[in-house]
Tab-separated table of C-alpha atoms in Angstrom:
chain	number	residue	atom	x	y	z
A	1	UNK	CA	-9.428	189.682	-32.908
A	2	UNK	CA	-6.412	191.899	-31.941
A	3	UNK	CA	-4.188	192.608	-35.651
A	4	UNK	CA	-0.853	193.787	-34.042
A	5	UNK	CA	1.580	195.471	-36.519
A	6	UNK	CA	5.293	194.434	-36.333
A	7	UNK	CA	6.463	198.103	-36.810
A	8	UNK	CA	4.335	199.498	-33.867
A	9	UNK	CA	7.709	199.447	-31.621
A	10	UNK	CA	10.050	201.125	-33.496
A	11	UNK	CA	7.043	203.847	-35.228
A	12	UNK	CA	6.418	204.471	-30.982
A	13	UNK	CA	10.202	204.890	-30.939
A	14	UNK	CA	10.152	207.860	-34.149
A	15	UNK	CA	6.827	208.865	-34.430
A	16	UNK	CA	7.735	211.931	-31.821
A	17	UNK	CA	10.473	213.142	-34.191
A	18	UNK	CA	8.538	212.941	-37.785
A	19	UNK	CA	7.246	216.738	-37.281
A	20	UNK	CA	11.176	217.859	-37.085
A	21	UNK	CA	12.627	215.917	-39.761
A	22	UNK	CA	13.361	218.011	-43.582
A	23	UNK	CA	10.398	217.158	-45.338
A	24	UNK	CA	12.477	215.900	-47.751
A	25	UNK	CA	12.929	212.876	-46.096
A	26	UNK	CA	11.431	209.294	-46.398
A	27	UNK	CA	8.412	208.562	-45.145
A	28	UNK	CA	7.266	206.486	-42.280
A	29	UNK	CA	4.958	205.082	-44.631
A	30	UNK	CA	7.549	203.822	-47.111
A	31	UNK	CA	8.546	201.060	-44.250
A	32	UNK	CA	8.070	197.777	-45.381
A	33	UNK	CA	6.439	196.490	-42.488
A	34	UNK	CA	5.232	192.556	-41.947
A	35	UNK	CA	1.156	192.808	-40.438
A	36	UNK	CA	-0.299	189.414	-38.780
A	37	UNK	CA	-4.240	189.798	-37.619
A	38	UNK	CA	-4.190	186.851	-34.437
A	39	UNK	CA	-5.720	183.789	-35.745
A	40	UNK	CA	-6.126	184.937	-39.414
A	41	UNK	CA	-4.721	182.679	-42.198
A	42	UNK	CA	-2.358	183.661	-45.008
A	43	UNK	CA	-2.288	181.215	-47.709
A	44	UNK	CA	0.096	181.071	-50.480
A	45	UNK	CA	0.798	178.529	-53.359
A	46	UNK	CA	4.249	178.046	-53.641
A	47	UNK	CA	5.920	176.787	-57.271
A	48	UNK	CA	9.520	175.736	-57.779
A	49	UNK	CA	10.090	173.965	-61.330
A	50	UNK	CA	13.539	173.329	-62.685
A	51	UNK	CA	14.092	171.957	-65.712
A	52	UNK	CA	17.959	170.361	-65.730
A	53	UNK	CA	20.342	169.376	-69.420
A	54	UNK	CA	23.489	167.126	-69.195
A	55	UNK	CA	25.498	167.498	-72.662
A	56	UNK	CA	29.123	165.942	-72.364
A	57	UNK	CA	32.195	168.040	-73.431
A	58	UNK	CA	35.150	166.103	-75.135
A	59	UNK	CA	38.625	166.439	-76.649
A	60	UNK	CA	37.533	166.395	-80.229
A	61	UNK	CA	35.252	169.106	-81.599
A	62	UNK	CA	33.884	167.094	-84.304
A	63	UNK	CA	32.263	164.620	-81.841
A	64	UNK	CA	28.552	166.014	-80.601
A	65	UNK	CA	27.284	164.525	-77.988
A	66	UNK	CA	23.084	163.986	-77.554
A	67	UNK	CA	21.872	166.387	-74.226
A	68	UNK	CA	19.136	164.466	-71.970
A	69	UNK	CA	17.031	166.739	-70.319
A	70	UNK	CA	15.325	166.256	-66.392
A	71	UNK	CA	12.233	168.128	-65.168
A	72	UNK	CA	10.976	168.612	-61.661
A	73	UNK	CA	8.140	170.240	-60.124
A	74	UNK	CA	6.770	171.224	-57.084
A	75	UNK	CA	3.365	172.794	-56.131
A	76	UNK	CA	2.488	173.752	-52.891
A	77	UNK	CA	-0.214	175.699	-50.760
A	78	UNK	CA	0.642	176.492	-47.561
A	79	UNK	CA	-1.288	178.258	-44.918
A	80	UNK	CA	0.316	180.750	-42.212
A	81	UNK	CA	-1.377	181.280	-39.339
A	82	UNK	CA	-0.475	183.697	-36.495
A	83	UNK	CA	-0.729	182.442	-32.977
A	84	UNK	CA	0.382	184.672	-30.684
A	85	UNK	CA	1.807	188.294	-31.842
A	86	UNK	CA	4.545	190.207	-30.090
A	87	UNK	CA	5.190	193.461	-31.438
A	88	UNK	CA	8.073	193.437	-28.625
A	89	UNK	CA	9.936	190.122	-29.380
A	90	UNK	CA	8.930	186.860	-31.735
A	91	UNK	CA	5.872	186.507	-33.181
A	92	UNK	CA	4.728	182.302	-33.949
A	93	UNK	CA	3.283	181.325	-37.004
A	94	UNK	CA	1.676	178.090	-37.445
A	95	UNK	CA	2.583	176.741	-40.990
A	96	UNK	CA	-0.340	174.253	-42.421
A	97	UNK	CA	0.447	172.080	-45.264
A	98	UNK	CA	-2.783	171.845	-47.379
A	99	UNK	CA	-1.630	170.346	-50.573
A	100	UNK	CA	1.679	168.892	-52.271
A	101	UNK	CA	2.090	167.960	-55.795
A	102	UNK	CA	5.385	166.510	-57.673
A	103	UNK	CA	5.782	165.603	-61.311
A	104	UNK	CA	8.772	164.399	-62.407
A	105	UNK	CA	10.427	162.849	-66.016
A	106	UNK	CA	13.870	161.316	-65.457
A	107	UNK	CA	16.594	161.040	-68.542
A	108	UNK	CA	15.215	157.317	-68.579
A	109	UNK	CA	11.813	158.010	-69.208
A	110	UNK	CA	10.865	156.088	-66.471
A	111	UNK	CA	8.149	157.186	-63.179
A	112	UNK	CA	10.566	157.663	-60.260
A	113	UNK	CA	9.792	156.151	-56.642
A	114	UNK	CA	7.219	158.452	-54.883
A	115	UNK	CA	8.763	162.021	-53.822
A	116	UNK	CA	9.080	162.280	-49.685
A	117	UNK	CA	7.457	165.807	-50.468
A	118	UNK	CA	4.056	164.132	-50.403
A	119	UNK	CA	4.756	163.182	-47.002
A	120	UNK	CA	4.608	166.901	-45.591
A	121	UNK	CA	0.477	166.875	-46.805
A	122	UNK	CA	-1.289	167.513	-43.730
A	123	UNK	CA	1.627	168.181	-41.626
A	124	UNK	CA	2.806	171.330	-39.955
A	125	UNK	CA	5.608	173.138	-38.014
A	126	UNK	CA	5.733	176.828	-36.510
A	127	UNK	CA	8.202	179.384	-37.365
A	128	UNK	CA	9.060	182.409	-35.029
A	129	UNK	CA	9.721	185.997	-36.700
A	130	UNK	CA	10.866	188.683	-35.357
A	131	UNK	CA	9.220	192.249	-35.503
A	132	UNK	CA	11.108	192.855	-38.932
A	133	UNK	CA	9.585	189.673	-40.081
A	134	UNK	CA	13.327	187.674	-40.296
A	135	UNK	CA	12.553	183.740	-39.245
A	136	UNK	CA	14.053	183.438	-35.622
A	137	UNK	CA	13.567	180.064	-34.522
A	138	UNK	CA	13.766	177.404	-37.413
A	139	UNK	CA	14.387	174.343	-34.976
A	140	UNK	CA	10.351	173.098	-36.225
A	141	UNK	CA	11.320	173.157	-39.569
A	142	UNK	CA	15.226	171.682	-39.496
A	143	UNK	CA	12.105	168.791	-37.031
A	144	UNK	CA	9.963	168.257	-40.453
A	145	UNK	CA	12.887	168.725	-42.739
A	146	UNK	CA	14.821	165.524	-41.362
A	147	UNK	CA	11.459	164.141	-41.262
A	148	UNK	CA	10.765	164.748	-44.892
A	149	UNK	CA	14.917	163.410	-45.427
A	150	UNK	CA	14.068	160.481	-43.801
A	151	UNK	CA	11.386	159.442	-46.043
A	152	UNK	CA	13.615	159.891	-49.401
A	153	UNK	CA	15.241	156.529	-49.031
A	154	UNK	CA	14.766	153.709	-49.617
A	155	UNK	CA	15.305	150.217	-48.197
A	156	UNK	CA	18.932	149.302	-47.726
A	157	UNK	CA	20.494	147.153	-51.157
A	158	UNK	CA	23.609	145.349	-49.843
A	159	UNK	CA	24.127	147.677	-47.102
A	160	UNK	CA	23.431	150.736	-49.401
A	161	UNK	CA	21.330	153.040	-48.706
A	162	UNK	CA	19.409	154.117	-51.756
A	163	UNK	CA	17.878	158.111	-51.532
A	164	UNK	CA	15.321	158.536	-54.147
A	165	UNK	CA	15.302	162.406	-55.603
A	166	UNK	CA	12.861	164.942	-53.941
A	167	UNK	CA	12.444	168.404	-53.714
A	168	UNK	CA	13.277	168.843	-50.171
A	169	UNK	CA	15.206	171.666	-51.341
A	170	UNK	CA	13.001	173.633	-52.858
A	171	UNK	CA	10.604	173.565	-50.154
A	172	UNK	CA	13.207	174.939	-47.762
A	173	UNK	CA	14.563	177.851	-49.978
A	174	UNK	CA	10.934	178.738	-50.876
A	175	UNK	CA	10.170	179.406	-46.855
A	176	UNK	CA	12.790	181.792	-46.659
A	177	UNK	CA	12.324	183.320	-50.183
A	178	UNK	CA	8.778	184.420	-48.623
A	179	UNK	CA	9.950	186.607	-45.497
A	180	UNK	CA	13.779	187.323	-46.942
A	181	UNK	CA	13.440	190.609	-48.600
A	182	UNK	CA	11.965	192.928	-45.967
A	183	UNK	CA	13.746	190.809	-43.285
A	184	UNK	CA	17.292	191.816	-44.666
A	185	UNK	CA	16.846	195.516	-45.056
A	186	UNK	CA	19.321	197.124	-42.690
A	187	UNK	CA	17.533	200.300	-42.102
A	188	UNK	CA	13.944	200.671	-42.953
A	189	UNK	CA	13.973	204.643	-41.927
A	190	UNK	CA	15.770	205.473	-44.784
A	191	UNK	CA	14.510	203.313	-47.619
A	192	UNK	CA	13.699	205.211	-50.593
A	193	UNK	CA	12.563	204.400	-53.979
A	194	UNK	CA	15.832	203.539	-55.923
A	195	UNK	CA	17.342	201.378	-52.627
A	196	UNK	CA	18.714	198.370	-52.687
A	197	UNK	CA	20.540	195.649	-50.363
A	198	UNK	CA	21.727	192.200	-50.700
A	199	UNK	CA	21.139	188.980	-48.968
A	200	UNK	CA	22.957	185.926	-49.145
A	201	UNK	CA	20.077	182.329	-49.462
A	202	UNK	CA	20.799	178.899	-50.247
A	203	UNK	CA	19.712	177.669	-53.635
A	204	UNK	CA	17.386	174.234	-54.445
A	205	UNK	CA	19.802	171.511	-55.856
A	206	UNK	CA	18.855	167.847	-55.991
A	207	UNK	CA	21.988	166.066	-54.538
A	208	UNK	CA	22.907	166.905	-50.725
A	209	UNK	CA	25.660	168.986	-50.395
A	210	UNK	CA	27.093	170.859	-47.727
A	211	UNK	CA	26.975	174.113	-47.483
A	212	UNK	CA	24.205	173.761	-49.940
A	213	UNK	CA	25.621	176.239	-53.395
A	214	UNK	CA	23.902	179.901	-52.833
A	215	UNK	CA	23.811	182.872	-54.829
A	216	UNK	CA	24.083	186.571	-53.954
A	217	UNK	CA	20.457	188.211	-54.095
A	218	UNK	CA	20.611	192.242	-54.930
A	219	UNK	CA	17.117	193.645	-54.178
A	220	UNK	CA	16.302	197.416	-55.422
A	221	UNK	CA	12.591	199.058	-54.029
A	222	UNK	CA	11.868	199.912	-57.811
A	223	UNK	CA	8.357	201.612	-57.161
A	224	UNK	CA	5.430	202.144	-54.445
A	225	UNK	CA	1.899	202.601	-56.495
A	226	UNK	CA	0.238	205.952	-55.596
A	227	UNK	CA	-3.324	205.023	-56.883
A	228	UNK	CA	-5.932	206.222	-53.535
A	229	UNK	CA	-8.095	203.597	-54.873
A	230	UNK	CA	-6.095	200.718	-54.385
A	231	UNK	CA	-3.719	199.568	-51.794
A	232	UNK	CA	-0.152	200.702	-52.291
A	233	UNK	CA	1.704	198.151	-53.383
A	234	UNK	CA	5.995	198.241	-53.500
A	235	UNK	CA	7.775	196.720	-56.550
A	236	UNK	CA	11.154	194.478	-56.050
A	237	UNK	CA	13.560	193.872	-58.044
A	238	UNK	CA	16.251	190.855	-57.342
A	239	UNK	CA	19.181	190.148	-59.597
A	240	UNK	CA	20.887	186.794	-58.798
A	241	UNK	CA	24.353	186.192	-59.027
A	242	UNK	CA	26.533	182.655	-57.952
A	243	UNK	CA	27.719	184.037	-53.708
A	244	UNK	CA	31.785	183.898	-54.059
A	245	UNK	CA	31.828	182.457	-50.260
A	246	UNK	CA	29.700	179.295	-48.644
A	247	UNK	CA	26.531	179.865	-47.103
A	248	UNK	CA	27.184	179.640	-43.271
A	249	UNK	CA	23.048	179.106	-42.012
A	250	UNK	CA	21.192	176.135	-43.603
A	251	UNK	CA	19.013	172.964	-43.035
A	252	UNK	CA	20.422	169.590	-43.209
A	253	UNK	CA	17.265	167.179	-44.071
A	254	UNK	CA	19.614	164.152	-44.218
A	255	UNK	CA	21.491	161.671	-41.531
A	256	UNK	CA	25.088	162.151	-41.814
A	257	UNK	CA	26.664	158.430	-44.276
A	258	UNK	CA	26.996	157.040	-46.969
A	259	UNK	CA	24.243	156.886	-49.260
A	260	UNK	CA	23.789	156.246	-53.522
A	261	UNK	CA	21.853	158.644	-55.448
A	262	UNK	CA	19.560	156.595	-57.651
A	263	UNK	CA	19.028	157.679	-61.239
A	264	UNK	CA	21.341	159.999	-63.395
A	265	UNK	CA	22.864	161.968	-60.356
A	266	UNK	CA	23.830	159.066	-58.788
A	267	UNK	CA	26.620	158.903	-61.308
A	268	UNK	CA	28.019	162.229	-61.155
A	269	UNK	CA	30.744	163.636	-58.820
A	270	UNK	CA	32.680	166.807	-57.991
A	271	UNK	CA	29.976	169.234	-58.978
A	272	UNK	CA	31.796	172.574	-59.702
A	273	UNK	CA	29.037	175.863	-59.537
A	274	UNK	CA	30.295	177.798	-61.985
A	275	UNK	CA	27.840	180.725	-63.218
A	276	UNK	CA	24.777	182.284	-62.064
A	277	UNK	CA	22.143	184.244	-63.613
A	278	UNK	CA	18.825	185.650	-63.444
A	279	UNK	CA	16.145	188.300	-61.911
A	280	UNK	CA	12.582	188.309	-60.123
A	281	UNK	CA	10.231	191.080	-58.802
A	282	UNK	CA	7.908	190.845	-56.053
A	283	UNK	CA	5.285	192.509	-54.743
A	284	UNK	CA	4.614	193.418	-51.196
A	285	UNK	CA	1.178	194.654	-50.299
A	286	UNK	CA	2.176	198.077	-47.806
A	287	UNK	CA	-1.535	198.012	-46.409
A	288	UNK	CA	-1.813	194.512	-45.860
A	289	UNK	CA	2.313	194.343	-44.024
A	290	UNK	CA	2.169	190.957	-46.727
A	291	UNK	CA	4.028	189.183	-49.709
A	292	UNK	CA	1.243	189.236	-52.636
A	293	UNK	CA	3.880	187.568	-55.348
A	294	UNK	CA	7.530	186.661	-55.986
A	295	UNK	CA	8.949	185.227	-58.962
A	296	UNK	CA	12.089	184.318	-60.055
A	297	UNK	CA	14.618	182.805	-62.605
A	298	UNK	CA	17.641	182.052	-63.134
A	299	UNK	CA	20.262	179.942	-65.383
A	300	UNK	CA	22.889	178.162	-63.405
A	301	UNK	CA	26.005	176.174	-65.314
A	302	UNK	CA	27.840	173.486	-63.450
A	303	UNK	CA	30.547	170.790	-64.067
A	304	UNK	CA	31.223	167.609	-62.668
A	305	UNK	CA	32.492	164.668	-63.588
A	306	UNK	CA	31.451	161.226	-63.652
A	307	UNK	CA	32.261	158.212	-60.773
A	308	UNK	CA	33.707	156.216	-63.407
A	309	UNK	CA	35.638	158.155	-66.119
A	310	UNK	CA	34.506	157.703	-69.779
A	311	UNK	CA	37.698	159.151	-71.546
A	312	UNK	CA	37.639	162.764	-71.687
A	313	UNK	CA	33.994	163.580	-71.844
A	314	UNK	CA	32.501	165.375	-69.009
A	315	UNK	CA	29.604	166.320	-67.972
A	316	UNK	CA	28.266	169.496	-67.732
A	317	UNK	CA	24.955	170.617	-66.929
A	318	UNK	CA	22.560	173.566	-67.224
A	319	UNK	CA	19.995	174.214	-65.059
A	320	UNK	CA	16.804	176.433	-65.827
A	321	UNK	CA	14.783	177.152	-62.221
A	322	UNK	CA	11.688	178.574	-61.839
A	323	UNK	CA	10.165	179.499	-58.592
A	324	UNK	CA	6.475	181.584	-57.948
A	325	UNK	CA	5.029	182.239	-54.577
A	326	UNK	CA	1.566	183.849	-55.135
A	327	UNK	CA	-1.280	184.702	-52.038
A	328	UNK	CA	-4.335	183.213	-52.472
A	329	UNK	CA	-7.881	182.835	-50.851
A	330	UNK	CA	-7.539	181.267	-47.728
A	331	UNK	CA	-10.695	178.613	-47.578
């Protein structure tokens, strides 16, 4: 079995300089570099859950609305198996979906149609990563996303396509979140505890919008454990704000054309993303070169309008989003 560390390329270039560096310089051991062993699977449990509350605003402060709430939860077990590890170029991971579970409560209380994400069970796709862990080739992920997107539509009704609720956006976001913290560091060589860096990321949203809403994530290398009897772990905190510029890189799962959303979101239009605030924490095992866990939570405030005007009433949405990624034992 061949285990290759992605950092070997850069390590080899700078190791000869290590003895010439000032002792105050950061240690090479502080690099957050991913590491894979060819053929050895890595398994993660991924969970995305969202509570959306819709309230009404009116011109009369004496009028009070009764907020409505919907909840969605996606649970995945994903297995990443390195099939080709190349420290000088792109490494290929075969990604298998071991299980999918989706639970949802609608505004009406009625049972919703089956989520298209359930069709991912037993399917696979490949990812190609650079030596720093950045996803370099998403073509096969795009393929699987389009298959899932096609599965989210019901039969046409009077010539109109009907789209069922799905959590495809949550699945796609978590594939990027897993690798993004380390992959977006601009200079690993000078990385120190307390350093910060930023990344623009798309966020899950239940309605197809292009470009999708995005957040600006500010990462901070908060600490590195120094217990000699335990694996060295880096704690990376994150703070989220609403991105001020449209995101350029995203996957479009659905075919172009008109369609009608099923449920309450089918009656809403003109979404305006007003505010986003939250944070998270990631634990990175520096000895294994892999993410151990990642937790995120944020609140998103959104204004909208109704498809048909309802006087001076306007919908206001508050979204409580939680995401967790945890490395678990492979079967």
